[in-house]
Amino acid sequence: MDSQEGIVEKQCAMDDFEDELNIPAADVDSPEEETPNQGRIKEPIHLHLPPKYKGPSRETGFHKSTRNCLKIIRDAMLHHRWQEAAEYFSSYTQTLEDTTVSRQTMACEIIWRLGTEILHHLPNATAVDFNALYNQTKNSGVRNYAKICLEHVFHLLLNGQFDEAKRQLSIAESWRYGKHSAAQPLETKFIRAYCGFLDYLIWCDKRPESGLEAEDVSDNQEMHSYFRQASVTLGEIIRQPGIWDPFVLSYITMLEFYNKEDQALKVLQNYAYNTDFPSNPNAHIYLYQFLKRHKAPQSKLISSLRILHSLVPSHELMLELCVLLMQTWSEKHLEEALRVSMDLLEFSSWKFETKAWKCLLKIILNLKEKHCLEYLKKEWSVRRSLWLAMHFRAYIGRKDSVENVKLLKIKTQVLRLTGEGNIAYFGISLKVRRREQADKA
Amino acid sequence: MQYFYQHYCLDAFSTMGNLLREDFTFKRNHPKGVKNMSWTKRFLKGLNYKRCQIAHCLKRVRQIHHLVSDVVSDIPPPLLANHLHEELTSQREQLQFCSDMTGGVLGYMPLHEAQGSADGCLIYPSGHALETLNFHRVVPEFNDDKPPNFFMDSSSFAFELNGAIKQLSVGNMEDLGNVGVRSDYFCSSWVLGDNCRPRLQEVIKSKDRYSCITVSPHVPDELVVANEWGAAYLWTVKKGLQKFREEDSNLYFNAKSPWRWCEFTCHPRVMVYADRTGAEITDARNRDCYHTLFRIGRTPACLRGERVLLAKYLSESHTHHHLITSQFSSYIMDERVPCVPMLKWDHMMKSEPVFACSLPALNQSRTCKVLLGSQRSQEVMLLQYTGGRKHACQTRGPIQKLYSPKESLIHLNHLLPHKRHLAEKRLNVPAAGLTAIQNKDYLSVFQLTETGDLFFQTLKLHSPVTATNNDLPEPAFSFVDVECTEEPGESENLQSIANGDNHSDIGVRSPLQLINNVENGLSHAPDTNEDISKEPNGTCSTRPTNPSKDHDLQVAWNEWFKPIFKKAAGKKRHHHQKVKTTGLIQLKKTKTEKLKQDRLQRLRRDLQEVMKKKEVLLQGVTNLPHLNVTPVPDPVDPEEWPDDLSQRLTASWEGEWKNWWEEKLGLNREKKIEALHKKRKTENQARILHRALLSESFTSLVSYQDDLSGYLSAASQSFGSDGESLVNSQAMEEEDGILETEMHRKSPIIMRKCFNNQQTLGQVLIESTPKRPQKISGPDQEERFNPQSKQPTRGNSSPLDSGLCPALVTFTRTPKSQPKLHNEDYLSSLFGSQEPTWQSKQNGGISFSQVPTSSQLSLSSWSTSQGRTPAQAPQLKKKYRIGF
C-alpha cells in the first residue's frame, strides 16, 4: 500500500510549478526543430525572477509584487521556513484576481502546488483545512482537476480516511468538464485504476479469513460485487501498456481466489511478454512465482527464469535457476548453471554473499564429479582477469578473513578448483586456517 | 563594436603597435636584435649612410601611433567584427553553461575504510587556473553532541599539473585509493593511502578533449574515460585502454553536443554511456550489447528541451541505482528497469546542476541523500529518499536548499560598502565542486569555488521522533582559513525549528565553513613546486577548531577577509603613459595669440581670487569682449489681440482659462447676477454711510451728484456685466434713462468724482479680492513707486483698451497704507494734466467703462476677458451718445 502510493506520490512530491506551465511534454525532439544554437542547454523558466525583456519592462506593479511574493515564498520553502511561507502565501492568493486569463490559470496551479505543500508542513493544519484547500483548488484549477483529486485521495488514504477517499475517487471518476476532462487522460486512467484498487482492498477486507468454503463465499454477495467491480476496472487497466505491478498482483490474487488460473496466467503472460509493454523484470518474476505456485513443470520454470536471466542476470532468482538446472543433471544444464552463477557473482551486490558462492562451489563440484571441469576452465579463462582483480585480490582476502571466514574457505576452494595459483589469496587462507588450528589446540 | 573599441581599445588598436614595438626600440647604441636579424643588419648598414634617419623616423612613427591609434584600427573592422561576434557568442554560451567542470573538482577520501572517525584526505585544486592538485589530510573529530570539527594538516601535498583540473573522481579506499584527475587533454590516475604519499600512476593523453573520468568502485586501478570525439575507454592502469564504445553522433537525436559521460554500473564490465540525449548501458565485453537506461523523450514526463547534464552511479546507496540530472529534474533510475524512473524530483535549481554527491543511508530507517550543486548560482540542494529494495522509492521531505558561499555575508556583521563589494566579488564566483562527509547525525558539506576557496557547512539530523526522515539543517557559516594562523574554524548556531506534519523536532544547526584561500596562499607562501617533485607544499597551519559562537565565526571570517582587502588596497593604480607630442605638430604662435593667452591666464587668476573671496566677478574687470545683451522682448499687449483665441490664451496665461470658458459659455451667469446684487446692496449701504459722513463737508449738489455717480457706476456695472442678458432689460432701460440724464450734465467735477469713486472702489477691491495674478508686475511696480511720473502713460494706454484690466487693476493695488496721500497725488496729477483725461473722454467713455470693468474684476477676478466683448457694445453705444 505504502509503496504504491510512493510511486505516484513521488510525482507530487514537490511542486514543480515552474515547469509544466506552458511547456508541453516533449515527445521526441526532432532535429528539424533544433535551432542552430542547440548545443546550449535550455534554461528552466523561473516565474519568480524578473522576465528577461529587452527594453523597458512591461510589467505592472501588481505583477511585480506578486512575483516578488512568489520569490519570497519559494526561498522560504526551499529553506523549510514553512510558517513564513504560509504568511506570504496568504497574500499571494491575490494573484487569482489577475485579469489575464493565462496568468490566472497559472496562478491556480501555483496556488494548488504551493498551498498543499505548505499545508503539509504546518504543524497546526487540520483535515478541514486540507479539504477546504483541495476543494477550492479543484474548482479553480480545472486544468489539473484529476491530479488534485489524486493527491487529495492519497492524502486521505495516508490519514486513514478510507471511505472518504473512496467517495472522492468516485466523484473524480464521474467528473466531466468538456475539454478539460479529456485533456487529462493519464490522470483519469490512474483514477480508474485506483478505484479498482480500492475495490480490491474492500474485497480483501470482506474475504473470509480462514478456509475457502464455497458456501460462505457464495453467500457473500457484497464481496462478489466488489470483485466484479474491481476485476472489470483492473482488467481493463492492465491491458493498457505500462507498469502496473501492484494492480496486476491484486488482480491475480482475486482471480486465484476464484480459481480462474487460466485467466490469471493469460494476464501474466500478456504482462510479461507483450512487446508493447516496457521491459519490466517484475512481470517475469510474477509469472515465475505464479507458475511455481501452481506447480508448473520444471522446463517451464527454467524457461521463464532464463528470460529473466537475460534481462536481469543479477536477480536473486538466478540461484533458484541454478538449483533447477542442477536438478536436471544434464551436462548442458550444468554448464549453463555454471555460467549463470558466475554471472551472478560478477555483480558487486553478490560479491560477499556466501549463498551464491556456495551455489557456485556446488556446481563446480558437480562438474568435477562428472569430469567436466573443462567447462569451468573455459569459463575461467574468459573471466580470469576480472575475477582475480575482483574477488581474489589480497585486500578482499583480508577482508574476508576478518568478516566471513566461511566465505573465505569457499572461495579458496573455488580458486583451487580452477587451478589458479594465486599465492596472495592462498596465503591469507592458510594463515586463517593455522590460526583456527591454533585456536582449537 | 563601438563598445569594444571604447573599452578594449588596447586590444582593438594597439596590438600591431605592441607587436612591432619590440623591433622599433632602436637606440643609437642598438643591441643586436635576436629575432629580426636580417632586418637589423640592413638597418645597421643603413646607419652608415644616413645618420639616424630611420631612428628619427621611427620615433615619429611611434608617436603618431600613440596619437592616432584609437582612430586607425589594426585589424580591418569587418574581420574584427566577425571574430568578435564569434568570441562573444562562445563566451556567452560558456557563461550560461559550461560543461567542462561537470563532476566537480573537489573530492574527499577517507584514509581508512571504516566509516567515521578516521582521517580523510581532501583533494582539491588550487592556483589561478586550478592547476595545482592538493591532497590535504583532514582529521575529522566527531563527538556525539557536538558538530564535527575538522583539523586540517599543516601541510598538503601539492602537485603542479600541466593544465587546469576539470574533474576529480574518487574511488573507494581499500589499501590504496584511486583518484582520477581530468584536464582538457590529459587524464591522470593517482593513488593515495594512509601510510604513503599520494603518487601519480599514469597519464594518458588525447587529441580530443576528455569530458569524463570515473574511477571504478569495484576494481582498483580501473577507470573509464570518455572524450568529446565520442569514444569511451576502459582504462586499466599500466595495462592500457580498451575502447568499448564509440559514437560519432549523439545517441538518440542530434543535440549537437560533444559532451560524453561514462559511469560504472553494478557489474564491473558494464558501463553507462551517456550524452545529452540519454544514457545507455554498454557491456564492455560485448560491444553490441547495450540497452537504454534513460532517454530524453522516452522517459515519461520529459520536457521539451530537457537534456542530460550528469549521470552518477549511486554505488553506495543502492547497487543498481543511477542518478541522472537534467536542467529541470533529477531522476533515480534502476539499471534493471530501463526508462522508468524510480523517482523524480524537480530540483528547482536556478542553474544547471553539474555536481552531485550521494550519501547512503547509514541505517535502515535513515534516508539516502543526494546533493546537487550548480556551478553558476552556487546552489546546493539536498534531496532525500528511501526505498528501492523492498519498498518502492519514496521521497522524504521536500527539497532543501543549503546555504551557498555568496549568502554567507548575511550571517556576518555588515561590512563597509567597498569591502562588501570586494567580499561579494570574491564569494560570487561560480562553484567548482561539492562533496560531503556523513557521520552519525551530522552531515558536512564542502563547497569549492573557482577561486579555490573552500567552504563547509554542517547539517544536523533532527532527532526523528517518528522514525522517518529528515535532516533539517540550519547552516550558519564559519570557516577555517588555511593560510592564516590558527583560527577558530567553526561555529555553532542553535536554533529550534517547529517542524510540520510528521516530523517534529528541534534543529541544532552547526554549520561550518572552511575556506581555503588559494590566491593568498600563493602570495603568502613561496610554495611553488616547479615540477611534480612530490614535496609537501606551502605554509599551512594546524587548526585547533574550537566550537564557537557567532562571534568566533565573525572573527574567523574577518581573518579570511584580511588578505583580500589588503591585496585590493595594495593594488597599484595604472598610470597612463604620457606621450610628448610637442615636436609632432608644430604650430606657430602669433603674438596676438600670446596676448590672448595672457588675458586668459589673468582671467583665471582673477576668477580664483574672486572665488576665494566669494565675490562677484564683474565684467568690467575682465578683458573679455562685451556680451551682447539681448533685450527682453516687449510684453505682448493682450488688447491688441482681440480675437477669441488670443483672449483665451491670455486668460489661460493668467491661470483663468477655466473661468474664461465659464464666462464664455455663460455658465456662471447666475452666480454673477447674485454677486452683483449683493455688491450693489453693500455699495448702497456704504454710500449711505458715506453720504452721512460727507454731507457735512459737501454741498447737496455734490452729494447728489455723488449719489448719482454711485448710481451711475452701479448702472454701468450692471450694464457691463449683464449686457448680454435680456432678463434685466427693463431695469436697464430705466437705468439708461438715468444715465442719459446724468451724462448730459457731465462736468469736470463729476469726472473727478468718478475717479475718486473709482479709487475707493479700487480699495474695496483690494480688500475683497486680494488674489490677482501678478504677472504684469514690472512696469506696474514702477508705477506704484512714482505714480505721478507714470500717470500720462497710463492715460495713454487706458483709452485704447477701455475695459482694461491688468494695468488698471494693478494700479488699484496701490499701497493701502497711504491711500489718502495717493489720492491726493492722483488728484493733483489729474488737475495738473487734464489733457490726457479729456483726451480719453473724447476717445470713449473711459470713465464709464473703466469703473464697471474694475468692479467686474472685483466681483470675480476671472470675468475680465469674458465680460469684455459684450461690455464693449454698450460702450460703443455710449460713445455715440457722448459724442452728441
PDB file of N, CA and C in Angstrom, chain B residues 686-732:
ATOM      1  N   ALA B 686     -22.887 101.282   1.848  1.00  0.00           N
ATOM      2  CA  ALA B 686     -21.669 102.068   2.051  1.00  0.00           C
ATOM      3  C   ALA B 686     -21.923 103.526   1.683  1.00  0.00           C
ATOM      4  N   ARG B 687     -22.688 103.687   0.629  1.00  0.00           N
ATOM      5  CA  ARG B 687     -22.954 105.045   0.182  1.00  0.00           C
ATOM      6  C   ARG B 687     -23.747 105.826   1.206  1.00  0.00           C
ATOM      7  N   ILE B 688     -24.692 105.095   1.737  1.00  0.00           N
ATOM      8  CA  ILE B 688     -25.497 105.766   2.770  1.00  0.00           C
ATOM      9  C   ILE B 688     -24.587 106.239   3.876  1.00  0.00           C
ATOM     10  N   LEU B 689     -23.763 105.370   4.244  1.00  0.00           N
ATOM     11  CA  LEU B 689     -22.822 105.719   5.311  1.00  0.00           C
ATOM     12  C   LEU B 689     -21.967 106.894   4.875  1.00  0.00           C
ATOM     13  N   HIS B 690     -21.485 106.747   3.689  1.00  0.00           N
ATOM     14  CA  HIS B 690     -20.605 107.746   3.122  1.00  0.00           C
ATOM     15  C   HIS B 690     -21.287 109.107   3.086  1.00  0.00           C
ATOM     16  N   ARG B 691     -22.490 109.031   2.612  1.00  0.00           N
ATOM     17  CA  ARG B 691     -23.244 110.268   2.500  1.00  0.00           C
ATOM     18  C   ARG B 691     -23.344 110.941   3.846  1.00  0.00           C
ATOM     19  N   ALA B 692     -23.664 110.104   4.779  1.00  0.00           N
ATOM     20  CA  ALA B 692     -23.802 110.676   6.125  1.00  0.00           C
ATOM     21  C   ALA B 692     -22.529 111.388   6.516  1.00  0.00           C
ATOM     22  N   LEU B 693     -21.440 110.839   6.122  1.00  0.00           N
ATOM     23  CA  LEU B 693     -20.177 111.461   6.506  1.00  0.00           C
ATOM     24  C   LEU B 693     -19.875 112.689   5.660  1.00  0.00           C
ATOM     25  N   LEU B 694     -20.121 112.507   4.410  1.00  0.00           N
ATOM     26  CA  LEU B 694     -19.729 113.574   3.502  1.00  0.00           C
ATOM     27  C   LEU B 694     -20.670 114.789   3.551  1.00  0.00           C
ATOM     28  N   SER B 695     -21.872 114.484   3.890  1.00  0.00           N
ATOM     29  CA  SER B 695     -22.887 115.543   3.798  1.00  0.00           C
ATOM     30  C   SER B 695     -22.457 116.821   4.511  1.00  0.00           C
ATOM     31  N   GLU B 696     -21.672 116.645   5.502  1.00  0.00           N
ATOM     32  CA  GLU B 696     -21.291 117.831   6.268  1.00  0.00           C
ATOM     33  C   GLU B 696     -20.349 118.720   5.479  1.00  0.00           C
ATOM     34  N   SER B 697     -19.481 118.123   4.751  1.00  0.00           N
ATOM     35  CA  SER B 697     -18.457 118.926   4.069  1.00  0.00           C
ATOM     36  C   SER B 697     -18.832 119.297   2.647  1.00  0.00           C
ATOM     37  N   PHE B 698     -19.719 118.535   2.034  1.00  0.00           N
ATOM     38  CA  PHE B 698     -20.047 118.818   0.638  1.00  0.00           C
ATOM     39  C   PHE B 698     -21.406 119.476   0.495  1.00  0.00           C
ATOM     40  N   THR B 699     -21.522 120.045  -0.614  1.00  0.00           N
ATOM     41  CA  THR B 699     -22.837 120.653  -0.869  1.00  0.00           C
ATOM     42  C   THR B 699     -23.819 119.578  -1.247  1.00  0.00           C
ATOM     43  N   SER B 700     -25.007 119.915  -1.184  1.00  0.00           N
ATOM     44  CA  SER B 700     -26.030 118.925  -1.502  1.00  0.00           C
ATOM     45  C   SER B 700     -25.925 118.495  -2.956  1.00  0.00           C
ATOM     46  N   LEU B 701     -25.570 119.514  -3.746  1.00  0.00           N
ATOM     47  CA  LEU B 701     -25.423 119.186  -5.166  1.00  0.00           C
ATOM     48  C   LEU B 701     -24.384 118.103  -5.356  1.00  0.00           C
ATOM     49  N   VAL B 702     -23.329 118.407  -4.695  1.00  0.00           N
ATOM     50  CA  VAL B 702     -22.247 117.433  -4.808  1.00  0.00           C
ATOM     51  C   VAL B 702     -22.698 116.076  -4.316  1.00  0.00           C
ATOM     52  N   SER B 703     -23.333 116.190  -3.195  1.00  0.00           N
ATOM     53  CA  SER B 703     -23.787 114.902  -2.635  1.00  0.00           C
ATOM     54  C   SER B 703     -24.762 114.226  -3.577  1.00  0.00           C
ATOM     55  N   TYR B 704     -25.567 115.048  -4.192  1.00  0.00           N
ATOM     56  CA  TYR B 704     -26.498 114.494  -5.143  1.00  0.00           C
ATOM     57  C   TYR B 704     -25.764 113.842  -6.306  1.00  0.00           C
ATOM     58  N   GLN B 705     -24.828 114.635  -6.747  1.00  0.00           N
ATOM     59  CA  GLN B 705     -24.041 114.092  -7.862  1.00  0.00           C
ATOM     60  C   GLN B 705     -23.320 112.805  -7.448  1.00  0.00           C
ATOM     61  N   ASP B 706     -22.851 112.917  -6.273  1.00  0.00           N
ATOM     62  CA  ASP B 706     -22.159 111.741  -5.744  1.00  0.00           C
ATOM     63  C   ASP B 706     -23.093 110.541  -5.782  1.00  0.00           C
ATOM     64  N   ASP B 707     -24.257 110.839  -5.300  1.00  0.00           N
ATOM     65  CA  ASP B 707     -25.261 109.809  -5.313  1.00  0.00           C
ATOM     66  C   ASP B 707     -25.470 109.270  -6.734  1.00  0.00           C
ATOM     67  N   LEU B 708     -25.599 110.275  -7.577  1.00  0.00           N
ATOM     68  CA  LEU B 708     -25.802 109.912  -8.977  1.00  0.00           C
ATOM     69  C   LEU B 708     -24.663 109.046  -9.511  1.00  0.00           C
ATOM     70  N   SER B 709     -23.538 109.555  -9.207  1.00  0.00           N
ATOM     71  CA  SER B 709     -22.375 108.815  -9.738  1.00  0.00           C
ATOM     72  C   SER B 709     -22.356 107.386  -9.213  1.00  0.00           C
ATOM     73  N   GLY B 710     -22.782 107.343  -7.953  1.00  0.00           N
ATOM     74  CA  GLY B 710     -22.903 105.975  -7.409  1.00  0.00           C
ATOM     75  C   GLY B 710     -23.872 105.177  -8.247  1.00  0.00           C
ATOM     76  N   TYR B 711     -24.952 105.778  -8.527  1.00  0.00           N
ATOM     77  CA  TYR B 711     -25.926 105.121  -9.385  1.00  0.00           C
ATOM     78  C   TYR B 711     -25.314 104.749 -10.716  1.00  0.00           C
ATOM     79  N   LEU B 712     -24.694 105.799 -11.168  1.00  0.00           N
ATOM     80  CA  LEU B 712     -24.085 105.622 -12.482  1.00  0.00           C
ATOM     81  C   LEU B 712     -23.172 104.402 -12.525  1.00  0.00           C
ATOM     82  N   SER B 713     -22.335 104.405 -11.544  1.00  0.00           N
ATOM     83  CA  SER B 713     -21.368 103.300 -11.556  1.00  0.00           C
ATOM     84  C   SER B 713     -22.084 101.959 -11.444  1.00  0.00           C
ATOM     85  N   ALA B 714     -23.049 101.985 -10.570  1.00  0.00           N
ATOM     86  CA  ALA B 714     -23.780 100.732 -10.395  1.00  0.00           C
ATOM     87  C   ALA B 714     -24.450 100.325 -11.696  1.00  0.00           C
ATOM     88  N   ALA B 715     -25.037 101.330 -12.312  1.00  0.00           N
ATOM     89  CA  ALA B 715     -25.736 101.043 -13.549  1.00  0.00           C
ATOM     90  C   ALA B 715     -24.793 100.495 -14.601  1.00  0.00           C
ATOM     91  N   SER B 716     -23.741 101.207 -14.720  1.00  0.00           N
ATOM     92  CA  SER B 716     -22.809 100.760 -15.751  1.00  0.00           C
ATOM     93  C   SER B 716     -22.237  99.392 -15.414  1.00  0.00           C
ATOM     94  N   GLN B 717     -22.137  99.225 -14.114  1.00  0.00           N
ATOM     95  CA  GLN B 717     -21.689  97.882 -13.715  1.00  0.00           C
ATOM     96  C   GLN B 717     -22.639  96.829 -14.228  1.00  0.00           C
ATOM     97  N   SER B 718     -23.847  97.069 -13.871  1.00  0.00           N
ATOM     98  CA  SER B 718     -24.828  96.061 -14.262  1.00  0.00           C
ATOM     99  C   SER B 718     -24.874  95.960 -15.770  1.00  0.00           C
ATOM    100  N   PHE B 719     -24.713  97.034 -16.362  1.00  0.00           N
ATOM    101  CA  PHE B 719     -24.733  97.078 -17.801  1.00  0.00           C
ATOM    102  C   PHE B 719     -23.592  96.254 -18.376  1.00  0.00           C
ATOM    103  N   GLY B 720     -22.467  96.573 -17.777  1.00  0.00           N
ATOM    104  CA  GLY B 720     -21.265  95.895 -18.288  1.00  0.00           C
ATOM    105  C   GLY B 720     -21.354  94.402 -18.165  1.00  0.00           C
ATOM    106  N   SER B 721     -21.774  94.030 -17.032  1.00  0.00           N
ATOM    107  CA  SER B 721     -21.708  92.593 -16.808  1.00  0.00           C
ATOM    108  C   SER B 721     -22.895  91.852 -17.401  1.00  0.00           C
ATOM    109  N   ASP B 722     -24.000  92.531 -17.388  1.00  0.00           N
ATOM    110  CA  ASP B 722     -25.195  91.823 -17.836  1.00  0.00           C
ATOM    111  C   ASP B 722     -25.612  92.233 -19.230  1.00  0.00           C
ATOM    112  N   GLY B 723     -24.711  92.859 -19.869  1.00  0.00           N
ATOM    113  CA  GLY B 723     -25.065  93.387 -21.176  1.00  0.00           C
ATOM    114  C   GLY B 723     -25.725  92.375 -22.064  1.00  0.00           C
ATOM    115  N   GLU B 724     -25.294  91.193 -21.970  1.00  0.00           N
ATOM    116  CA  GLU B 724     -25.824  90.209 -22.897  1.00  0.00           C
ATOM    117  C   GLU B 724     -27.163  89.646 -22.447  1.00  0.00           C
ATOM    118  N   SER B 725     -27.441  89.823 -21.188  1.00  0.00           N
ATOM    119  CA  SER B 725     -28.682  89.223 -20.700  1.00  0.00           C
ATOM    120  C   SER B 725     -29.871  90.109 -21.011  1.00  0.00           C
ATOM    121  N   LEU B 726     -30.914  89.452 -21.324  1.00  0.00           N
ATOM    122  CA  LEU B 726     -32.116  90.225 -21.627  1.00  0.00           C
ATOM    123  C   LEU B 726     -33.095  90.210 -20.467  1.00  0.00           C
ATOM    124  N   VAL B 727     -32.700  89.495 -19.486  1.00  0.00           N
ATOM    125  CA  VAL B 727     -33.601  89.358 -18.344  1.00  0.00           C
ATOM    126  C   VAL B 727     -33.828  90.702 -17.677  1.00  0.00           C
ATOM    127  N   ASN B 728     -32.755  91.409 -17.524  1.00  0.00           N
ATOM    128  CA  ASN B 728     -32.837  92.671 -16.791  1.00  0.00           C
ATOM    129  C   ASN B 728     -33.075  93.859 -17.719  1.00  0.00           C
ATOM    130  N   SER B 729     -33.506  93.530 -18.859  1.00  0.00           N
ATOM    131  CA  SER B 729     -33.556  94.598 -19.857  1.00  0.00           C
ATOM    132  C   SER B 729     -34.394  95.786 -19.381  1.00  0.00           C
ATOM    133  N   GLN B 730     -35.460  95.474 -18.699  1.00  0.00           N
ATOM    134  CA  GLN B 730     -36.327  96.570 -18.265  1.00  0.00           C
ATOM    135  C   GLN B 730     -35.619  97.468 -17.292  1.00  0.00           C
ATOM    136  N   ALA B 731     -35.060  96.851 -16.331  1.00  0.00           N
ATOM    137  CA  ALA B 731     -34.327  97.618 -15.340  1.00  0.00           C
ATOM    138  C   ALA B 731     -33.250  98.441 -16.022  1.00  0.00           C
ATOM    139  N   MET B 732     -32.731  97.855 -16.984  1.00  0.00           N
ATOM    140  CA  MET B 732     -31.654  98.550 -17.682  1.00  0.00           C
ATOM    141  C   MET B 732     -32.173  99.797 -18.375  1.00  0.00           C
TER     142      MET B 732
END
